[in-house]
C-alpha cells in the first residue's frame, strides 16, 4: 500500500495518448494520460469514463456539443456516448474507468492498446 | 452530462466529515469531503477506497504504519484494512469508492451516514 504522487508520475513518462495505470480498486483502474492534439472519435459499449484534467485544457467533443475542461474539472462520459478528446497543448489527465476499458473503445486505430498490455507505473 | 469544477463544489459546503456525491459511474461514486481533526478507526468489508488530497494534508493511520498525503497525492486502502484519517487542519479530499460504501464502514459512530442519505451536490 503505497501512496501515489500524481505530479511525479506524470514526470516519469512522455508519450501522449498512452494511458498508464497508477491504481486499481474495485475492478476499476486509475490511469494517467498525456493528451496533445486530436484523439479519435469512439465510444465504450459498457463502460462509463471519467476525465479529470490536472494540467492544461481539454475539450471533449460530443456529437451534439462540446465540453471545455480546465484544471480541476472533470466530466463523466456515460457508456455508449461517442466522444473525441482534444487538447490544443499538452494536458495531463486522470482517468477513472473499469479495468476492461479499451482506450479507443469500439474503434481500431493506431492508438489502440489492449487493456492487458497497459503499463503500470 | 455536465462538467464538475472541484474548487467550486468545495466552496458550496462547509461541513466536515460529510461526503457529498459529485459523480457516479460504473456503480462507483466520486465524493468530496472536508476533513478536519481525527476521524474514527474503521474498515470496509467489501470496498477498496481511494483518498486523493486536493488541498491541505492528511495522515492515513493504519494499524502498523501511517501514510502522509499532500496535495496531488492519493492512497488506495484495500477492503478489510483498518484505517483512521486525520487532518491537522482543514483538508479537501476526493474519494472514489463503490456506491455501497458506508462512510464509517463497520463502525457505528456519530459520523455514520447511510449511503442512501448522502447528498448530491
PDB file of N, CA and C in Angstrom, chain A residues 1-8 22-28 30 32 46-50 52 54 62 67-79 81 94-98, chain B residues 1-8 22-30 32 46-50 52 54 62 67-79 81 94 96-98:
ATOM      1  N   UNK A   1       0.843  -1.180   0.000  1.00  0.00           N
ATOM      2  CA  UNK A   1       0.000   0.000   0.000  1.00  0.00           C
ATOM      3  C   UNK A   1       0.887   1.242   0.000  1.00  0.00           C
ATOM      4  N   UNK A   2       1.078   1.787  -1.189  1.00  0.00           N
ATOM      5  CA  UNK A   2       1.952   2.968  -1.305  1.00  0.00           C
ATOM      6  C   UNK A   2       1.189   4.123  -1.889  1.00  0.00           C
ATOM      7  N   UNK A   3       1.488   5.315  -1.407  1.00  0.00           N
ATOM      8  CA  UNK A   3       0.806   6.480  -1.967  1.00  0.00           C
ATOM      9  C   UNK A   3       1.327   6.774  -3.368  1.00  0.00           C
ATOM     10  N   UNK A   4       0.528   7.499  -4.121  1.00  0.00           N
ATOM     11  CA  UNK A   4       0.893   7.904  -5.481  1.00  0.00           C
ATOM     12  C   UNK A   4       0.926   9.427  -5.539  1.00  0.00           C
ATOM     13  N   UNK A   5       2.058   9.948  -6.007  1.00  0.00           N
ATOM     14  CA  UNK A   5       2.185  11.388  -6.225  1.00  0.00           C
ATOM     15  C   UNK A   5       1.950  11.647  -7.716  1.00  0.00           C
ATOM     16  N   UNK A   6       0.852  12.317  -8.022  1.00  0.00           N
ATOM     17  CA  UNK A   6       0.440  12.456  -9.432  1.00  0.00           C
ATOM     18  C   UNK A   6       1.469  13.221 -10.256  1.00  0.00           C
ATOM     19  N   UNK A   7       2.008  14.284  -9.691  1.00  0.00           N
ATOM     20  CA  UNK A   7       2.973  15.098 -10.441  1.00  0.00           C
ATOM     21  C   UNK A   7       4.209  14.267 -10.807  1.00  0.00           C
ATOM     22  N   UNK A   8       4.693  13.514  -9.823  1.00  0.00           N
ATOM     23  CA  UNK A   8       5.891  12.695 -10.090  1.00  0.00           C
ATOM     24  C   UNK A   8       5.605  11.604 -11.117  1.00  0.00           C
ATOM     25  N   UNK A  22      -2.017   3.671 -12.596  1.00  0.00           N
ATOM     26  CA  UNK A  22      -1.371   4.072 -11.337  1.00  0.00           C
ATOM     27  C   UNK A  22      -2.157   3.604 -10.116  1.00  0.00           C
ATOM     28  N   UNK A  23      -3.282   2.951 -10.340  1.00  0.00           N
ATOM     29  CA  UNK A  23      -4.035   2.447  -9.199  1.00  0.00           C
ATOM     30  C   UNK A  23      -5.138   1.510  -9.662  1.00  0.00           C
ATOM     31  N   UNK A  24      -5.510   0.598  -8.773  1.00  0.00           N
ATOM     32  CA  UNK A  24      -6.577  -0.357  -9.088  1.00  0.00           C
ATOM     33  C   UNK A  24      -7.426  -0.557  -7.847  1.00  0.00           C
ATOM     34  N   UNK A  25      -8.739  -0.461  -8.011  1.00  0.00           N
ATOM     35  CA  UNK A  25      -9.639  -0.685  -6.884  1.00  0.00           C
ATOM     36  C   UNK A  25     -11.013  -1.062  -7.395  1.00  0.00           C
ATOM     37  N   UNK A  26     -11.594  -2.063  -6.756  1.00  0.00           N
ATOM     38  CA  UNK A  26     -12.966  -2.478  -7.081  1.00  0.00           C
ATOM     39  C   UNK A  26     -13.172  -2.739  -8.575  1.00  0.00           C
ATOM     40  N   UNK A  27     -12.172  -3.326  -9.207  1.00  0.00           N
ATOM     41  CA  UNK A  27     -12.296  -3.644 -10.625  1.00  0.00           C
ATOM     42  C   UNK A  27     -12.141  -2.454 -11.553  1.00  0.00           C
ATOM     43  N   UNK A  28     -11.775  -1.326 -10.983  1.00  0.00           N
ATOM     44  CA  UNK A  28     -11.578  -0.102 -11.757  1.00  0.00           C
ATOM     45  C   UNK A  28     -10.084   0.241 -11.773  1.00  0.00           C
ATOM     46  N   UNK A  30      -7.273   3.490 -12.072  1.00  0.00           N
ATOM     47  CA  UNK A  30      -6.916   4.905 -12.149  1.00  0.00           C
ATOM     48  C   UNK A  30      -5.771   4.968 -13.149  1.00  0.00           C
ATOM     49  N   UNK A  32      -3.290   7.533 -15.822  1.00  0.00           N
ATOM     50  CA  UNK A  32      -2.818   8.870 -16.192  1.00  0.00           C
ATOM     51  C   UNK A  32      -2.501   8.863 -17.679  1.00  0.00           C
ATOM     52  N   UNK A  46     -19.806  -0.563 -22.737  1.00  0.00           N
ATOM     53  CA  UNK A  46     -20.283  -0.957 -21.399  1.00  0.00           C
ATOM     54  C   UNK A  46     -19.577  -0.215 -20.266  1.00  0.00           C
ATOM     55  N   UNK A  47     -18.801   0.810 -20.595  1.00  0.00           N
ATOM     56  CA  UNK A  47     -18.056   1.491 -19.529  1.00  0.00           C
ATOM     57  C   UNK A  47     -18.296   3.000 -19.541  1.00  0.00           C
ATOM     58  N   UNK A  48     -18.636   3.540 -18.374  1.00  0.00           N
ATOM     59  CA  UNK A  48     -18.627   4.988 -18.181  1.00  0.00           C
ATOM     60  C   UNK A  48     -17.177   5.395 -17.918  1.00  0.00           C
ATOM     61  N   UNK A  49     -16.835   6.621 -18.320  1.00  0.00           N
ATOM     62  CA  UNK A  49     -15.424   7.038 -18.250  1.00  0.00           C
ATOM     63  C   UNK A  49     -15.327   8.433 -17.641  1.00  0.00           C
ATOM     64  N   UNK A  50     -14.449   8.576 -16.670  1.00  0.00           N
ATOM     65  CA  UNK A  50     -14.253   9.885 -16.039  1.00  0.00           C
ATOM     66  C   UNK A  50     -12.936  10.491 -16.501  1.00  0.00           C
ATOM     67  N   UNK A  52     -10.552  13.659 -15.597  1.00  0.00           N
ATOM     68  CA  UNK A  52     -10.237  14.765 -14.676  1.00  0.00           C
ATOM     69  C   UNK A  52      -8.959  15.448 -15.170  1.00  0.00           C
ATOM     70  N   UNK A  54      -5.803  17.632 -14.837  1.00  0.00           N
ATOM     71  CA  UNK A  54      -4.906  18.057 -13.760  1.00  0.00           C
ATOM     72  C   UNK A  54      -3.975  19.172 -14.215  1.00  0.00           C
ATOM     73  N   UNK A  62     -18.543  16.032 -28.225  1.00  0.00           N
ATOM     74  CA  UNK A  62     -19.636  15.074 -28.287  1.00  0.00           C
ATOM     75  C   UNK A  62     -20.346  15.342 -29.612  1.00  0.00           C
ATOM     76  N   UNK A  67     -17.567  20.079 -24.427  1.00  0.00           N
ATOM     77  CA  UNK A  67     -17.372  20.457 -23.023  1.00  0.00           C
ATOM     78  C   UNK A  67     -15.910  20.832 -22.847  1.00  0.00           C
ATOM     79  N   UNK A  68     -15.685  22.033 -22.332  1.00  0.00           N
ATOM     80  CA  UNK A  68     -14.326  22.525 -22.103  1.00  0.00           C
ATOM     81  C   UNK A  68     -13.944  22.246 -20.666  1.00  0.00           C
ATOM     82  N   UNK A  69     -12.843  21.550 -20.479  1.00  0.00           N
ATOM     83  CA  UNK A  69     -12.390  21.227 -19.121  1.00  0.00           C
ATOM     84  C   UNK A  69     -11.071  21.918 -18.825  1.00  0.00           C
ATOM     85  N   UNK A  70     -11.039  22.662 -17.733  1.00  0.00           N
ATOM     86  CA  UNK A  70      -9.797  23.258 -17.262  1.00  0.00           C
ATOM     87  C   UNK A  70      -9.261  22.477 -16.071  1.00  0.00           C
ATOM     88  N   UNK A  71      -8.196  22.966 -15.484  1.00  0.00           N
ATOM     89  CA  UNK A  71      -7.584  22.265 -14.350  1.00  0.00           C
ATOM     90  C   UNK A  71      -8.571  22.143 -13.195  1.00  0.00           C
ATOM     91  N   UNK A  72      -8.652  20.942 -12.632  1.00  0.00           N
ATOM     92  CA  UNK A  72      -9.561  20.725 -11.509  1.00  0.00           C
ATOM     93  C   UNK A  72     -11.000  20.518 -11.933  1.00  0.00           C
ATOM     94  N   UNK A  73     -11.211  20.183 -13.195  1.00  0.00           N
ATOM     95  CA  UNK A  73     -12.570  19.919 -13.668  1.00  0.00           C
ATOM     96  C   UNK A  73     -12.654  18.508 -14.249  1.00  0.00           C
ATOM     97  N   UNK A  74     -13.793  17.853 -14.027  1.00  0.00           N
ATOM     98  CA  UNK A  74     -13.958  16.530 -14.615  1.00  0.00           C
ATOM     99  C   UNK A  74     -15.291  16.391 -15.319  1.00  0.00           C
ATOM    100  N   UNK A  75     -15.319  15.417 -16.232  1.00  0.00           N
ATOM    101  CA  UNK A  75     -16.551  15.054 -16.942  1.00  0.00           C
ATOM    102  C   UNK A  75     -16.659  13.535 -16.926  1.00  0.00           C
ATOM    103  N   UNK A  76     -17.871  13.053 -16.690  1.00  0.00           N
ATOM    104  CA  UNK A  76     -18.140  11.621 -16.837  1.00  0.00           C
ATOM    105  C   UNK A  76     -18.883  11.424 -18.155  1.00  0.00           C
ATOM    106  N   UNK A  77     -18.288  10.654 -19.049  1.00  0.00           N
ATOM    107  CA  UNK A  77     -18.941  10.322 -20.325  1.00  0.00           C
ATOM    108  C   UNK A  77     -19.591   8.951 -20.152  1.00  0.00           C
ATOM    109  N   UNK A  78     -20.919   8.899 -20.199  1.00  0.00           N
ATOM    110  CA  UNK A  78     -21.596   7.610 -19.995  1.00  0.00           C
ATOM    111  C   UNK A  78     -21.321   6.633 -21.139  1.00  0.00           C
ATOM    112  N   UNK A  79     -21.458   5.355 -20.841  1.00  0.00           N
ATOM    113  CA  UNK A  79     -21.272   4.302 -21.856  1.00  0.00           C
ATOM    114  C   UNK A  79     -22.160   4.593 -23.071  1.00  0.00           C
ATOM    115  N   UNK A  81     -21.833   6.715 -25.428  1.00  0.00           N
ATOM    116  CA  UNK A  81     -21.828   8.086 -25.955  1.00  0.00           C
ATOM    117  C   UNK A  81     -20.514   8.320 -26.715  1.00  0.00           C
ATOM    118  N   UNK A  94      -6.346  12.543 -15.639  1.00  0.00           N
ATOM    119  CA  UNK A  94      -6.562  11.318 -14.864  1.00  0.00           C
ATOM    120  C   UNK A  94      -7.861  10.680 -15.337  1.00  0.00           C
ATOM    121  N   UNK A  95      -7.808   9.387 -15.594  1.00  0.00           N
ATOM    122  CA  UNK A  95      -8.997   8.627 -15.976  1.00  0.00           C
ATOM    123  C   UNK A  95      -9.369   7.663 -14.858  1.00  0.00           C
ATOM    124  N   UNK A  96     -10.660   7.510 -14.675  1.00  0.00           N
ATOM    125  CA  UNK A  96     -11.151   6.502 -13.747  1.00  0.00           C
ATOM    126  C   UNK A  96     -12.172   5.689 -14.523  1.00  0.00           C
ATOM    127  N   UNK A  97     -11.936   4.392 -14.664  1.00  0.00           N
ATOM    128  CA  UNK A  97     -12.808   3.586 -15.518  1.00  0.00           C
ATOM    129  C   UNK A  97     -12.583   2.106 -15.210  1.00  0.00           C
ATOM    130  N   UNK A  98     -13.511   1.244 -15.644  1.00  0.00           N
ATOM    131  CA  UNK A  98     -13.348  -0.185 -15.381  1.00  0.00           C
ATOM    132  C   UNK A  98     -12.066  -0.733 -16.021  1.00  0.00           C
TER     133      UNK A  98
ATOM    134  N   UNK B   1     -25.204  15.591 -18.994  1.00  0.00           N
ATOM    135  CA  UNK B   1     -23.766  15.419 -18.869  1.00  0.00           C
ATOM    136  C   UNK B   1     -23.113  16.783 -18.611  1.00  0.00           C
ATOM    137  N   UNK B   2     -22.841  17.073 -17.354  1.00  0.00           N
ATOM    138  CA  UNK B   2     -22.266  18.380 -17.011  1.00  0.00           C
ATOM    139  C   UNK B   2     -20.907  18.200 -16.347  1.00  0.00           C
ATOM    140  N   UNK B   3     -20.010  19.114 -16.650  1.00  0.00           N
ATOM    141  CA  UNK B   3     -18.703  19.014 -16.007  1.00  0.00           C
ATOM    142  C   UNK B   3     -18.809  19.422 -14.539  1.00  0.00           C
ATOM    143  N   UNK B   4     -17.844  18.992 -13.763  1.00  0.00           N
ATOM    144  CA  UNK B   4     -17.774  19.324 -12.338  1.00  0.00           C
ATOM    145  C   UNK B   4     -16.489  20.090 -12.084  1.00  0.00           C
ATOM    146  N   UNK B   5     -16.641  21.258 -11.469  1.00  0.00           N
ATOM    147  CA  UNK B   5     -15.478  22.049 -11.060  1.00  0.00           C
ATOM    148  C   UNK B   5     -15.244  21.780  -9.571  1.00  0.00           C
ATOM    149  N   UNK B   6     -14.128  21.127  -9.270  1.00  0.00           N
ATOM    150  CA  UNK B   6     -13.908  20.660  -7.893  1.00  0.00           C
ATOM    151  C   UNK B   6     -13.829  21.819  -6.901  1.00  0.00           C
ATOM    152  N   UNK B   7     -13.137  22.877  -7.278  1.00  0.00           N
ATOM    153  CA  UNK B   7     -12.981  24.010  -6.357  1.00  0.00           C
ATOM    154  C   UNK B   7     -14.343  24.608  -6.013  1.00  0.00           C
ATOM    155  N   UNK B   8     -15.165  24.799  -7.048  1.00  0.00           N
ATOM    156  CA  UNK B   8     -16.490  25.399  -6.797  1.00  0.00           C
ATOM    157  C   UNK B   8     -17.365  24.489  -5.952  1.00  0.00           C
ATOM    158  N   UNK B  22     -20.521  13.835  -6.063  1.00  0.00           N
ATOM    159  CA  UNK B  22     -20.400  14.749  -7.202  1.00  0.00           C
ATOM    160  C   UNK B  22     -20.323  13.998  -8.535  1.00  0.00           C
ATOM    161  N   UNK B  23     -20.350  12.682  -8.490  1.00  0.00           N
ATOM    162  CA  UNK B  23     -20.313  11.923  -9.738  1.00  0.00           C
ATOM    163  C   UNK B  23     -20.615  10.462  -9.483  1.00  0.00           C
ATOM    164  N   UNK B  24     -21.144   9.811 -10.494  1.00  0.00           N
ATOM    165  CA  UNK B  24     -21.455   8.379 -10.378  1.00  0.00           C
ATOM    166  C   UNK B  24     -21.105   7.710 -11.695  1.00  0.00           C
ATOM    167  N   UNK B  25     -20.385   6.610 -11.616  1.00  0.00           N
ATOM    168  CA  UNK B  25     -20.046   5.861 -12.831  1.00  0.00           C
ATOM    169  C   UNK B  25     -19.738   4.420 -12.479  1.00  0.00           C
ATOM    170  N   UNK B  26     -20.256   3.507 -13.286  1.00  0.00           N
ATOM    171  CA  UNK B  26     -19.957   2.084 -13.121  1.00  0.00           C
ATOM    172  C   UNK B  26     -20.192   1.580 -11.692  1.00  0.00           C
ATOM    173  N   UNK B  27     -21.253   2.096 -11.067  1.00  0.00           N
ATOM    174  CA  UNK B  27     -21.567   1.661  -9.709  1.00  0.00           C
ATOM    175  C   UNK B  27     -20.679   2.257  -8.632  1.00  0.00           C
ATOM    176  N   UNK B  28     -19.832   3.205  -9.038  1.00  0.00           N
ATOM    177  CA  UNK B  28     -18.927   3.870  -8.097  1.00  0.00           C
ATOM    178  C   UNK B  28     -19.379   5.325  -7.920  1.00  0.00           C
ATOM    179  N   UNK B  29     -19.049   5.884  -6.768  1.00  0.00           N
ATOM    180  CA  UNK B  29     -19.293   7.307  -6.546  1.00  0.00           C
ATOM    181  C   UNK B  29     -17.968   8.067  -6.499  1.00  0.00           C
ATOM    182  N   UNK B  30     -18.005   9.291  -6.994  1.00  0.00           N
ATOM    183  CA  UNK B  30     -16.967  10.286  -6.710  1.00  0.00           C
ATOM    184  C   UNK B  30     -17.553  11.164  -5.618  1.00  0.00           C
ATOM    185  N   UNK B  32     -16.777  14.204  -2.480  1.00  0.00           N
ATOM    186  CA  UNK B  32     -15.883  15.208  -1.908  1.00  0.00           C
ATOM    187  C   UNK B  32     -16.153  15.286  -0.413  1.00  0.00           C
ATOM    188  N   UNK B  46     -16.039  -4.897   2.087  1.00  0.00           N
ATOM    189  CA  UNK B  46     -16.054  -5.316   0.678  1.00  0.00           C
ATOM    190  C   UNK B  46     -15.673  -4.203  -0.295  1.00  0.00           C
ATOM    191  N   UNK B  47     -15.194  -3.067   0.212  1.00  0.00           N
ATOM    192  CA  UNK B  47     -14.898  -1.955  -0.692  1.00  0.00           C
ATOM    193  C   UNK B  47     -13.474  -1.429  -0.500  1.00  0.00           C
ATOM    194  N   UNK B  48     -12.753  -1.308  -1.607  1.00  0.00           N
ATOM    195  CA  UNK B  48     -11.486  -0.572  -1.603  1.00  0.00           C
ATOM    196  C   UNK B  48     -11.835   0.915  -1.701  1.00  0.00           C
ATOM    197  N   UNK B  49     -10.983   1.752  -1.122  1.00  0.00           N
ATOM    198  CA  UNK B  49     -11.319   3.182  -1.031  1.00  0.00           C
ATOM    199  C   UNK B  49     -10.114   4.020  -1.439  1.00  0.00           C
ATOM    200  N   UNK B  50     -10.350   4.967  -2.333  1.00  0.00           N
ATOM    201  CA  UNK B  50      -9.274   5.856  -2.776  1.00  0.00           C
ATOM    202  C   UNK B  50      -9.441   7.232  -2.141  1.00  0.00           C
ATOM    203  N   UNK B  52      -7.842  10.961  -2.453  1.00  0.00           N
ATOM    204  CA  UNK B  52      -6.979  11.890  -3.198  1.00  0.00           C
ATOM    205  C   UNK B  52      -7.068  13.257  -2.525  1.00  0.00           C
ATOM    206  N   UNK B  54      -6.725  17.098  -2.336  1.00  0.00           N
ATOM    207  CA  UNK B  54      -6.724  18.227  -3.279  1.00  0.00           C
ATOM    208  C   UNK B  54      -6.264  19.513  -2.611  1.00  0.00           C
ATOM    209  N   UNK B  62      -2.740   3.614   9.740  1.00  0.00           N
ATOM    210  CA  UNK B  62      -3.025   2.190   9.586  1.00  0.00           C
ATOM    211  C   UNK B  62      -2.545   1.537  10.874  1.00  0.00           C
ATOM    212  N   UNK B  67       0.542   6.901   6.587  1.00  0.00           N
ATOM    213  CA  UNK B  67       0.881   7.429   5.266  1.00  0.00           C
ATOM    214  C   UNK B  67       0.487   8.902   5.241  1.00  0.00           C
ATOM    215  N   UNK B  68       1.455   9.749   4.914  1.00  0.00           N
ATOM    216  CA  UNK B  68       1.213  11.200   4.856  1.00  0.00           C
ATOM    217  C   UNK B  68       0.895  11.566   3.423  1.00  0.00           C
ATOM    218  N   UNK B  69      -0.243  12.203   3.218  1.00  0.00           N
ATOM    219  CA  UNK B  69      -0.645  12.611   1.875  1.00  0.00           C
ATOM    220  C   UNK B  69      -0.687  14.130   1.778  1.00  0.00           C
ATOM    221  N   UNK B  70       0.023  14.658   0.776  1.00  0.00           N
ATOM    222  CA  UNK B  70      -0.047  16.084   0.476  1.00  0.00           C
ATOM    223  C   UNK B  70      -0.919  16.308  -0.753  1.00  0.00           C
ATOM    224  N   UNK B  71      -0.974  17.544  -1.201  1.00  0.00           N
ATOM    225  CA  UNK B  71      -1.811  17.877  -2.357  1.00  0.00           C
ATOM    226  C   UNK B  71      -1.348  17.112  -3.592  1.00  0.00           C
ATOM    227  N   UNK B  72      -2.306  16.530  -4.315  1.00  0.00           N
ATOM    228  CA  UNK B  72      -1.956  15.785  -5.512  1.00  0.00           C
ATOM    229  C   UNK B  72      -1.445  14.383  -5.229  1.00  0.00           C
ATOM    230  N   UNK B  73      -1.709  13.888  -4.046  1.00  0.00           N
ATOM    231  CA  UNK B  73      -1.288  12.517  -3.700  1.00  0.00           C
ATOM    232  C   UNK B  73      -2.512  11.689  -3.308  1.00  0.00           C
ATOM    233  N   UNK B  74      -2.489  10.406  -3.712  1.00  0.00           N
ATOM    234  CA  UNK B  74      -3.599   9.537  -3.305  1.00  0.00           C
ATOM    235  C   UNK B  74      -3.094   8.231  -2.735  1.00  0.00           C
ATOM    236  N   UNK B  75      -3.992   7.617  -1.954  1.00  0.00           N
ATOM    237  CA  UNK B  75      -3.743   6.294  -1.391  1.00  0.00           C
ATOM    238  C   UNK B  75      -4.994   5.452  -1.596  1.00  0.00           C
ATOM    239  N   UNK B  76      -4.786   4.205  -1.985  1.00  0.00           N
ATOM    240  CA  UNK B  76      -5.896   3.257  -2.050  1.00  0.00           C
ATOM    241  C   UNK B  76      -5.801   2.344  -0.838  1.00  0.00           C
ATOM    242  N   UNK B  77      -6.828   2.366  -0.006  1.00  0.00           N
ATOM    243  CA  UNK B  77      -6.881   1.482   1.158  1.00  0.00           C
ATOM    244  C   UNK B  77      -7.735   0.274   0.778  1.00  0.00           C
ATOM    245  N   UNK B  78      -7.114  -0.913   0.720  1.00  0.00           N
ATOM    246  CA  UNK B  78      -7.873  -2.099   0.306  1.00  0.00           C
ATOM    247  C   UNK B  78      -8.945  -2.480   1.334  1.00  0.00           C
ATOM    248  N   UNK B  79      -9.964  -3.156   0.849  1.00  0.00           N
ATOM    249  CA  UNK B  79     -11.034  -3.647   1.728  1.00  0.00           C
ATOM    250  C   UNK B  79     -10.437  -4.438   2.892  1.00  0.00           C
ATOM    251  N   UNK B  81      -8.934  -3.422   5.527  1.00  0.00           N
ATOM    252  CA  UNK B  81      -7.790  -2.819   6.233  1.00  0.00           C
ATOM    253  C   UNK B  81      -8.287  -1.661   7.106  1.00  0.00           C
ATOM    254  N   UNK B  94     -10.923  14.023  -2.241  1.00  0.00           N
ATOM    255  CA  UNK B  94     -11.814  13.344  -3.193  1.00  0.00           C
ATOM    256  C   UNK B  94     -11.750  11.846  -2.915  1.00  0.00           C
ATOM    257  N   UNK B  96     -12.968   7.979  -4.300  1.00  0.00           N
ATOM    258  CA  UNK B  96     -13.568   7.091  -5.310  1.00  0.00           C
ATOM    259  C   UNK B  96     -13.884   5.805  -4.588  1.00  0.00           C
ATOM    260  N   UNK B  97     -15.114   5.352  -4.654  1.00  0.00           N
ATOM    261  CA  UNK B  97     -15.441   4.107  -3.973  1.00  0.00           C
ATOM    262  C   UNK B  97     -16.799   3.610  -4.445  1.00  0.00           C
ATOM    263  N   UNK B  98     -17.102   2.334  -4.217  1.00  0.00           N
ATOM    264  CA  UNK B  98     -18.397   1.819  -4.643  1.00  0.00           C
ATOM    265  C   UNK B  98     -19.545   2.581  -3.986  1.00  0.00           C
TER     266      UNK B  98
END
